[in-house]
mmCIF file of C-alpha atoms in Angstrom:
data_model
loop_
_atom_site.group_PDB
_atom_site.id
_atom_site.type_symbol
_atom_site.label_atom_id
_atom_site.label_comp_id
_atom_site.label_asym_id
_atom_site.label_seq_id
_atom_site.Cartn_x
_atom_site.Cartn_y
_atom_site.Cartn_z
ATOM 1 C CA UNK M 902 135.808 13.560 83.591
ATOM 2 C CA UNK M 903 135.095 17.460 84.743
ATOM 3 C CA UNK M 904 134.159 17.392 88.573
ATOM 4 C CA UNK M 905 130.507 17.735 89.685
ATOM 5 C CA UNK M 906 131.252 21.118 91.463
ATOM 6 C CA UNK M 907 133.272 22.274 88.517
ATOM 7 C CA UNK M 908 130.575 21.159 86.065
ATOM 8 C CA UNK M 909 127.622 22.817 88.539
ATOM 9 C CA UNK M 910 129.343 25.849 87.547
ATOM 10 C CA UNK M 911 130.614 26.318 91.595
ATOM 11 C CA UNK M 912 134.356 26.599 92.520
ATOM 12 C CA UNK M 913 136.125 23.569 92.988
ATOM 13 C CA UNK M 914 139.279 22.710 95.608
ATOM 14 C CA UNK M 915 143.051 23.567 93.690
ATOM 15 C CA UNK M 916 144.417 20.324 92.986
ATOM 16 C CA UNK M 917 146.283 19.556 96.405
ATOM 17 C CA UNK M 918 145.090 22.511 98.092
ATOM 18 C CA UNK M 919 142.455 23.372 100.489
ATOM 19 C CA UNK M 920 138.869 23.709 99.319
ATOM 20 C CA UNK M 921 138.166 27.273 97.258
ATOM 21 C CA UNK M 922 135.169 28.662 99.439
ATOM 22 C CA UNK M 923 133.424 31.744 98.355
ATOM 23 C CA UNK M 924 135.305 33.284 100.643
ATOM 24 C CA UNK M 925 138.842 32.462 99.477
ATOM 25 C CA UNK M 926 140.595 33.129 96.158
ATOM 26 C CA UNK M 927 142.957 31.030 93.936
ATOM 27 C CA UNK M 928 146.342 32.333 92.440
ATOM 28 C CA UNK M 929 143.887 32.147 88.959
ATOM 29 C CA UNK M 930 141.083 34.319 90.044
ATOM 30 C CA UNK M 931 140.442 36.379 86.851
ATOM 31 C CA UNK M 932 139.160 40.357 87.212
ATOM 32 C CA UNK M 933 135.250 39.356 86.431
ATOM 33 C CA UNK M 934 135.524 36.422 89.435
ATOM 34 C CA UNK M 935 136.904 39.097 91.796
ATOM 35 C CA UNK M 936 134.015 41.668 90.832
ATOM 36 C CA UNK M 937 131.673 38.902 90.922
ATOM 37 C CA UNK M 938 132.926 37.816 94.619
ATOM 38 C CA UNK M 939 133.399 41.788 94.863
ATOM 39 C CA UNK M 940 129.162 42.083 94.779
ATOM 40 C CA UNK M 941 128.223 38.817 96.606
ATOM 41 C CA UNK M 942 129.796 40.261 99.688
ATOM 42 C CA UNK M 943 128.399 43.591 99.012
ATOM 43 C CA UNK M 944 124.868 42.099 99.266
ATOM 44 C CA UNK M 945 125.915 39.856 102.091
ATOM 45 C CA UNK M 946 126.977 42.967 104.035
ATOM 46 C CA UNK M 947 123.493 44.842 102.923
ATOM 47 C CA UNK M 948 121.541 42.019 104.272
ATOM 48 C CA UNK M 949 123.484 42.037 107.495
ATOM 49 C CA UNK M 950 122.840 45.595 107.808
ATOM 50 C CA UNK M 951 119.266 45.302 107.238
ATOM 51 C CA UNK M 952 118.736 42.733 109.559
ATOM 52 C CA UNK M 953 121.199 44.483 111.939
ATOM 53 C CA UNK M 954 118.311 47.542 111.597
ATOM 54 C CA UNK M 955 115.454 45.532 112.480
ATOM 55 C CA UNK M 956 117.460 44.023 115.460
ATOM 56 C CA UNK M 957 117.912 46.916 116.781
ATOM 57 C CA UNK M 958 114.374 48.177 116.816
ATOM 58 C CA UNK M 959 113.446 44.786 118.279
ATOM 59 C CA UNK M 960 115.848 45.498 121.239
ATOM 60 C CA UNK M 961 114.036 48.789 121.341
ATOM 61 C CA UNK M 962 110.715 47.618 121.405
ATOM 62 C CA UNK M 963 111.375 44.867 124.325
ATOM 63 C CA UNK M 964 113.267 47.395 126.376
ATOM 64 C CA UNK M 965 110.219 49.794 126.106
ATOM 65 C CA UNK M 966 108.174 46.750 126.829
ATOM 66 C CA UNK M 967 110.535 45.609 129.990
ATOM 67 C CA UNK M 968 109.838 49.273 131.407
ATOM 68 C CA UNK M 969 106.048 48.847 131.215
ATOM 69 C CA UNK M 970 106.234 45.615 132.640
ATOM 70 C CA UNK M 971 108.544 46.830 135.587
ATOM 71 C CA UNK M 972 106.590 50.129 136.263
ATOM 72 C CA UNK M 973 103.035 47.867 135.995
ATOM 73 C CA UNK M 974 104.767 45.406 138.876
ATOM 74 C CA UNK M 975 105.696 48.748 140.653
ATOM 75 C CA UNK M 976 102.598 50.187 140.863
ATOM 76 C CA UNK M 977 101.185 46.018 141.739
ATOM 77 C CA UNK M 978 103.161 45.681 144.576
ATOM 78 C CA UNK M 979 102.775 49.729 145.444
ATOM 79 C CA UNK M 980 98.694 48.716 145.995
ATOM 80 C CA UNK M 981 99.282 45.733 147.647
ATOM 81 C CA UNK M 982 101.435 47.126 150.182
ATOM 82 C CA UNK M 983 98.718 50.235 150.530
ATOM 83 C CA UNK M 984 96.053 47.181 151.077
ATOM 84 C CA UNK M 985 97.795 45.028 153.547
ATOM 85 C CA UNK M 986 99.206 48.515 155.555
ATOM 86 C CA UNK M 987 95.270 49.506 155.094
ATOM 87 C CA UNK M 988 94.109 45.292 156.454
ATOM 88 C CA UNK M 989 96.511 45.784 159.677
ATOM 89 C CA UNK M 990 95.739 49.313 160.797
ATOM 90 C CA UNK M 991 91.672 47.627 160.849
ATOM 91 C CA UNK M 992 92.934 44.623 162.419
ATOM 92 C CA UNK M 993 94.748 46.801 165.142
ATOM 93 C CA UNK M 994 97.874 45.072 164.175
#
């Protein structure tokens, strides 16, 4: 009987040995497995990039957003403090 994961087509554990992850290669990994493994981790790496890319110009955007928000509170608490120096000079205070 030919194990599920080696008749799925998928690499299966060396007999005694630790499982064969995608990651990992056997003492009988042939030239096309290598170039195979070779381009999986090529695209891994291009989608990490990617969404490396578009983490960065989130970062970007909230930092640019954490500056309006801090400049908007500045300029708040700038009026209020003109109001309430305004309220005590009326009040004689």
């Amino acid at each position: 009987p030919v194990p599920a994961a080696a008749a799925a087509g998928e690499d299966s554990p060396v007999e005694g040995g630790p499982p064969d992850h995608s990651y990992s290669l056997s003492s009988g990994t042939t030239s096309e497995e290598l170039l195979r493994k070779l381009n999986e981790q090529r695209d891994i790496i291009a989608l990490l990039e990617v969404k490396m890319k578009e983490m960065k110009g989130s970062i970007r955007r909230l930092r640019l957003a954490e500056a309006q928000l801090r400049e908007e509170i500045r300029e708040k608490d700038r009026l209020l403090h003109a109001a309430s120096a305004g309220t005590r000079k009326r009040h004689g205070l």
